[in-house]
Tab-separated table of C-alpha atoms and ligand atoms in Angstrom:
chain	number	residue	atom	x	y	z
A	1	MET	CA	75.285	31.274	53.417
A	2	THR	CA	76.546	34.016	55.781
A	3	LYS	CA	74.744	36.204	58.234
A	4	ILE	CA	76.439	39.479	59.194
A	5	ARG	CA	75.957	41.400	62.433
A	6	HIS	CA	77.473	44.567	63.037
A	7	LEU	CA	78.991	45.396	66.494
A	8	ASN	CA	80.322	48.565	68.004
A	9	LEU	CA	82.956	47.588	70.408
A	10	ALA	CA	83.959	50.882	71.913
A	11	THR	CA	83.352	54.570	71.577
A	12	MET	CA	86.371	56.904	71.489
A	13	CYS	CA	85.885	60.765	71.773
A	14	PRO	CA	89.339	61.889	70.693
A	15	VAL	CA	90.699	65.371	71.542
A	16	GLY	CA	90.288	67.856	68.302
A	17	GLY	CA	86.595	68.571	68.471
A	18	ARG	CA	85.253	69.735	65.045
A	19	LEU	CA	88.800	69.123	63.617
A	20	VAL	CA	87.803	65.489	63.916
A	21	SER	CA	84.011	65.387	63.494
A	22	GLY	CA	83.912	67.822	60.658
A	23	SER	CA	81.072	69.756	62.230
A	24	PRO	CA	80.669	72.129	65.344
A	25	ALA	CA	77.289	70.445	65.703
A	26	GLU	CA	78.568	67.082	66.071
A	27	PRO	CA	81.157	65.737	68.980
A	28	ALA	CA	84.468	64.232	67.964
A	29	GLU	CA	83.411	60.481	68.120
A	30	LEU	CA	84.754	57.368	66.721
A	31	VAL	CA	83.214	53.935	66.808
A	32	VAL	CA	85.091	50.627	66.835
A	33	HIS	CA	83.110	48.754	64.053
A	34	ALA	CA	83.464	44.879	63.881
A	35	LEU	CA	81.541	42.136	62.251
A	36	LEU	CA	80.130	38.799	63.608
A	37	VAL	CA	79.694	36.580	60.566
A	38	GLU	CA	77.851	33.191	60.963
A	39	THR	CA	79.330	30.886	58.205
A	40	ASP	CA	79.407	27.153	57.537
A	41	GLU	CA	82.798	27.221	59.467
A	42	GLY	CA	81.194	28.625	62.623
A	43	LEU	CA	81.276	32.031	63.851
A	44	VAL	CA	83.949	34.532	62.370
A	45	LEU	CA	84.752	37.703	64.169
A	46	VAL	CA	86.196	40.642	62.013
A	47	ASP	CA	88.331	42.673	64.411
A	48	THR	CA	88.186	42.493	68.141
A	49	GLY	CA	88.257	45.864	69.519
A	50	PHE	CA	89.468	46.091	73.212
A	51	GLY	CA	89.363	43.076	75.410
A	52	LEU	CA	88.347	42.352	79.013
A	53	ASP	CA	92.011	43.022	80.222
A	54	ASP	CA	92.179	46.202	78.481
A	55	VAL	CA	88.990	47.316	80.324
A	56	ARG	CA	90.342	46.205	83.829
A	57	ASP	CA	93.831	47.666	83.400
A	58	ALA	CA	93.536	50.285	80.597
A	59	ARG	CA	96.715	52.276	81.669
A	60	ALA	CA	99.051	49.323	81.925
A	61	ARG	CA	97.734	47.630	78.747
A	62	LEU	CA	97.241	50.600	76.352
A	63	GLY	CA	99.442	53.180	77.651
A	64	ALA	CA	98.656	56.976	78.860
A	65	PRO	CA	99.086	58.507	75.483
A	66	LEU	CA	96.376	56.276	73.771
A	67	LEU	CA	94.059	56.784	76.781
A	68	TRP	CA	94.448	60.648	76.716
A	69	ALA	CA	94.308	61.273	73.085
A	70	GLY	CA	91.785	58.805	72.273
A	71	ARG	CA	89.660	59.537	75.393
A	72	LEU	CA	88.416	55.949	75.179
A	73	ARG	CA	85.313	54.997	76.988
A	74	LEU	CA	85.881	51.412	77.694
A	75	ARG	CA	83.070	49.359	79.321
A	76	ASP	CA	82.987	45.624	80.032
A	77	GLU	CA	79.570	45.284	78.343
A	78	ASP	CA	81.007	46.633	74.980
A	79	THR	CA	83.716	44.139	74.560
A	80	ALA	CA	83.295	41.559	71.798
A	81	ILE	CA	83.216	38.684	74.202
A	82	ARG	CA	80.306	40.234	76.243
A	83	GLN	CA	78.301	40.999	73.220
A	84	ILE	CA	78.662	37.620	71.732
A	85	GLU	CA	77.601	36.183	74.944
A	86	ARG	CA	74.514	38.315	75.100
A	87	LEU	CA	73.576	36.990	71.524
A	88	GLY	CA	73.581	33.529	73.314
A	89	HIS	CA	76.953	32.192	72.228
A	90	ARG	CA	80.093	31.066	73.954
A	91	ALA	CA	83.664	32.355	73.369
A	92	SER	CA	84.595	28.884	71.797
A	93	ASP	CA	81.801	29.303	69.360
A	94	VAL	CA	84.035	31.842	67.750
A	95	ARG	CA	86.207	29.557	65.453
A	96	HIS	CA	87.875	32.205	63.557
A	97	ILE	CA	89.037	35.732	63.793
A	98	VAL	CA	90.192	37.915	61.058
A	99	VAL	CA	92.069	41.145	61.860
A	100	THR	CA	92.456	43.949	59.630
A	101	HIS	CA	95.632	44.811	61.599
A	102	LEU	CA	96.985	44.674	65.084
A	103	ASP	CA	96.701	48.111	66.413
A	104	PRO	CA	95.467	48.107	69.877
A	105	ASP	CA	91.882	49.054	69.136
A	106	HIS	CA	91.758	45.954	66.714
A	107	ALA	CA	93.626	43.316	68.623
A	108	GLY	CA	92.691	43.894	72.110
A	109	GLY	CA	89.973	41.300	72.170
A	110	LEU	CA	92.020	38.436	70.915
A	111	ALA	CA	92.832	37.146	74.423
A	112	ASP	CA	89.054	36.743	75.185
A	113	PHE	CA	89.020	34.023	72.372
A	114	PRO	CA	91.916	31.811	73.095
A	115	HIS	CA	90.323	28.895	70.947
A	116	ALA	CA	90.047	30.831	67.761
A	117	ALA	CA	92.424	30.729	64.794
A	118	VAL	CA	93.741	34.314	64.151
A	119	HIS	CA	93.856	35.227	60.461
A	120	VAL	CA	96.062	38.109	59.590
A	121	HIS	CA	98.383	39.044	56.869
A	122	ARG	CA	101.768	37.830	57.394
A	123	ARG	CA	103.481	41.256	57.052
A	124	GLU	CA	101.236	42.669	59.834
A	125	GLN	CA	102.034	39.857	62.346
A	126	GLU	CA	105.825	40.261	61.665
A	127	ALA	CA	105.460	44.085	62.190
A	128	ALA	CA	103.599	43.521	65.709
A	129	LEU	CA	106.040	40.824	66.728
A	130	HIS	CA	109.283	42.557	65.425
A	131	PRO	CA	108.397	46.241	65.140
A	132	SER	CA	111.295	47.815	62.955
A	133	THR	CA	110.461	51.663	63.474
A	134	LEU	CA	109.701	53.985	66.445
A	135	LEU	CA	106.053	54.255	65.177
A	136	GLU	CA	105.764	50.309	65.144
A	137	ARG	CA	107.218	50.016	68.644
A	138	GLU	CA	104.746	52.626	69.830
A	139	ARG	CA	101.559	51.459	68.139
A	140	TYR	CA	101.705	47.633	68.994
A	141	ARG	CA	100.844	46.343	72.564
A	142	PRO	CA	102.791	43.313	73.177
A	143	ALA	CA	100.615	42.494	76.243
A	144	GLN	CA	97.555	42.005	73.954
A	145	LEU	CA	99.399	39.287	72.120
A	146	ALA	CA	101.168	37.533	75.183
A	147	HIS	CA	98.674	34.769	75.405
A	148	GLY	CA	100.023	33.380	72.204
A	149	PRO	CA	97.174	33.553	69.503
A	150	THR	CA	96.974	30.612	67.173
A	151	TRP	CA	98.057	32.458	64.056
A	152	ARG	CA	96.900	31.784	60.544
A	153	LEU	CA	99.149	33.959	58.492
A	154	HIS	CA	98.218	34.783	54.768
A	155	GLU	CA	99.821	36.078	51.836
A	156	GLU	CA	98.274	36.831	48.526
A	157	ALA	CA	99.063	34.357	45.830
A	158	GLY	CA	97.483	35.647	42.651
A	159	GLU	CA	93.942	35.617	43.384
A	160	THR	CA	91.924	38.725	42.744
A	161	TRP	CA	88.788	40.256	43.990
A	162	ASN	CA	87.298	43.096	42.086
A	163	GLY	CA	90.728	44.010	40.680
A	164	PHE	CA	92.331	43.911	44.240
A	165	ALA	CA	94.822	41.128	45.131
A	166	SER	CA	93.187	38.892	47.704
A	167	VAL	CA	93.366	35.648	49.660
A	168	ARG	CA	90.816	33.354	51.004
A	169	ALA	CA	90.952	33.801	54.836
A	170	VAL	CA	88.361	31.384	56.102
A	171	THR	CA	86.122	30.390	53.329
A	172	ASP	CA	85.409	31.563	49.813
A	173	ASP	CA	83.031	34.055	51.515
A	174	VAL	CA	85.688	35.701	53.802
A	175	LEU	CA	88.645	37.204	52.190
A	176	LEU	CA	91.532	39.175	53.154
A	177	VAL	CA	92.310	42.162	50.802
A	178	PRO	CA	95.755	43.713	51.479
A	179	LEU	CA	95.712	47.408	51.693
A	180	PHE	CA	99.016	48.062	53.132
A	181	GLY	CA	99.515	51.711	54.251
A	182	HIS	CA	98.032	52.439	57.481
A	183	SER	CA	100.161	49.806	59.133
A	184	ARG	CA	102.837	47.525	57.599
A	185	GLY	CA	100.470	44.690	56.765
A	186	HIS	CA	96.954	46.315	57.035
A	187	ALA	CA	94.257	44.498	55.062
A	188	ALA	CA	90.522	44.996	54.503
A	189	VAL	CA	88.156	41.937	54.876
A	190	ALA	CA	85.480	41.083	52.296
A	191	VAL	CA	82.610	39.364	53.286
A	192	ARG	CA	80.041	37.734	50.777
A	193	THR	CA	76.602	38.730	52.054
A	194	GLY	CA	74.467	35.838	50.340
A	195	GLY	CA	72.541	38.735	48.727
A	196	THR	CA	72.876	40.857	45.595
A	197	ALA	CA	72.748	44.386	46.730
A	198	PRO	CA	75.136	44.345	48.192
A	199	GLU	CA	76.878	41.146	47.113
A	200	TRP	CA	79.789	41.964	49.261
A	201	LEU	CA	80.602	44.010	52.484
A	202	LEU	CA	84.046	45.209	52.539
A	203	HIS	CA	85.339	46.030	56.017
A	204	ALA	CA	88.092	48.374	55.059
A	205	GLY	CA	89.561	48.591	58.664
A	206	ASP	CA	91.614	51.805	59.071
A	207	ALA	CA	92.288	52.438	55.236
A	208	TYR	CA	90.256	55.568	55.810
A	209	PHE	CA	88.434	57.079	58.845
A	210	PHE	CA	85.903	59.489	57.501
A	211	HIS	CA	82.892	58.568	55.419
A	212	GLY	CA	83.556	61.501	53.160
A	213	GLU	CA	86.880	60.043	52.167
A	214	LEU	CA	85.180	57.868	49.605
A	215	ASP	CA	83.078	60.683	48.149
A	216	GLU	CA	83.979	62.485	44.837
A	217	PRO	CA	85.815	64.794	45.643
A	218	PRO	CA	86.746	63.334	49.026
A	219	THR	CA	86.404	65.206	52.158
A	220	CYS	CA	87.983	64.716	55.791
A	221	PRO	CA	88.218	67.025	58.714
A	222	PRO	CA	91.702	68.335	59.153
A	223	GLY	CA	92.386	66.807	62.519
A	224	LEU	CA	91.463	63.251	61.381
A	225	ALA	CA	93.446	63.714	57.968
A	226	LEU	CA	96.572	64.743	60.028
A	227	PHE	CA	96.144	61.775	62.527
A	228	GLN	CA	96.014	59.445	59.487
A	229	ARG	CA	99.140	60.890	57.884
A	230	VAL	CA	101.015	60.711	61.183
A	231	VAL	CA	100.373	57.136	62.032
A	232	ALA	CA	100.623	55.691	58.512
A	233	PHE	CA	103.444	53.265	57.963
A	234	ASP	CA	103.415	54.192	54.242
A	235	ASP	CA	101.460	57.349	53.627
A	236	ALA	CA	101.600	57.210	49.847
A	237	ALA	CA	100.367	53.632	49.752
A	238	ARG	CA	97.612	54.629	52.202
A	239	ARG	CA	96.531	57.430	50.059
A	240	ALA	CA	96.518	55.270	46.869
A	241	ASN	CA	94.414	52.847	48.579
A	242	GLN	CA	91.846	55.533	49.209
A	243	ALA	CA	91.771	56.337	45.434
A	244	ARG	CA	91.364	52.518	44.706
A	245	LEU	CA	88.416	52.300	47.180
A	246	ARG	CA	86.757	55.277	45.461
A	247	GLN	CA	87.346	53.732	42.103
A	248	LEU	CA	85.675	50.334	43.529
A	249	ARG	CA	82.670	52.332	44.567
A	250	ARG	CA	82.398	54.093	41.296
A	251	ASP	CA	82.783	50.676	39.439
A	252	GLN	CA	80.702	48.533	41.566
A	253	GLY	CA	77.883	50.822	42.892
A	254	PRO	CA	75.569	49.008	45.356
A	255	ARG	CA	77.219	45.567	44.619
A	256	VAL	CA	79.796	46.219	47.337
A	257	ARG	CA	79.328	48.203	50.343
A	258	ILE	CA	82.424	49.477	52.071
A	259	VAL	CA	82.621	50.392	55.692
A	260	SER	CA	85.594	51.820	57.734
A	261	ALA	CA	86.377	50.688	61.332
A	262	HIS	CA	85.867	54.042	62.873
A	263	SER	CA	82.995	56.068	61.159
A	264	PRO	CA	80.064	56.670	63.386
A	265	HIS	CA	78.106	57.946	60.392
A	266	GLU	CA	78.525	54.729	58.388
A	267	TYR	CA	77.813	52.517	61.616
A	268	ARG	CA	74.567	54.199	62.248
A	269	GLU	CA	73.642	54.090	58.669
A	270	ILE	CA	74.132	50.461	58.361
A	271	THR	CA	72.652	49.391	61.692
A	272	SER	CA	69.514	51.639	61.292
A	273	SER	CA	68.784	50.245	57.752
A	274	ARG	CA	66.605	47.222	57.621
A	275	THR	CA	68.077	45.985	54.478
A	276	SER	CA	71.526	46.126	55.774
A	277	PRO	CA	73.745	43.129	54.875
B	301	ZN	ZN1	91.872	51.617	64.414
């Protein structure tokens, strides 16, 4: 049986105004949407946002370009460790962490949970530890991994989940679903809710940023569309993945609920709904 809690670990107000928000009435705002899942194997954290060291020394840890472009609002109380402590748990209660990828807004909190096993696709860990392109050398922050995480590296081996290749990450209820494109080894994380509508929650990480990208036809403010293209490791694969996610939504309807890591619209919708998984 799983219980899923939704956490917003940081707010980013990137430059770009309506080119990012899609509306002059709405500010350019991105959340960092993570999941805390209670499983039979203990607490599982899906993505870690920024960590305590990132808050303390943002310029050195994250670099000036990200701080400037992302206009990050980093607060100690928003970090995963502080939110989990407020829920009455200790850092050591988090036995497993599953990360969609290792960009700084997803991997920064790893050092706050040194006892957890860190599940990630093998390709992504290789990209972060051995970056091969200029983009990869820029995007990953070695300081966030310098503590030496206890890696659990995964590669898909023929299992499928709703037509997607998949691999069991922690239990049969928490799966890694590779969606390479945004980064070299980017993956979504599927969590079985224990209910029926939805039966699964799919945390799609940075496979898309704007809620309208899964609509038919898809929509995305031009600033966010450009950003996604520029930072993609493989843009054709990234776009193909979005088409597959739209197909998944068509085929599965309410059985599978899909959320991205950064949509404030989706985060508000899911946390304001009393029936949310
Ligand atoms: Zn991100």
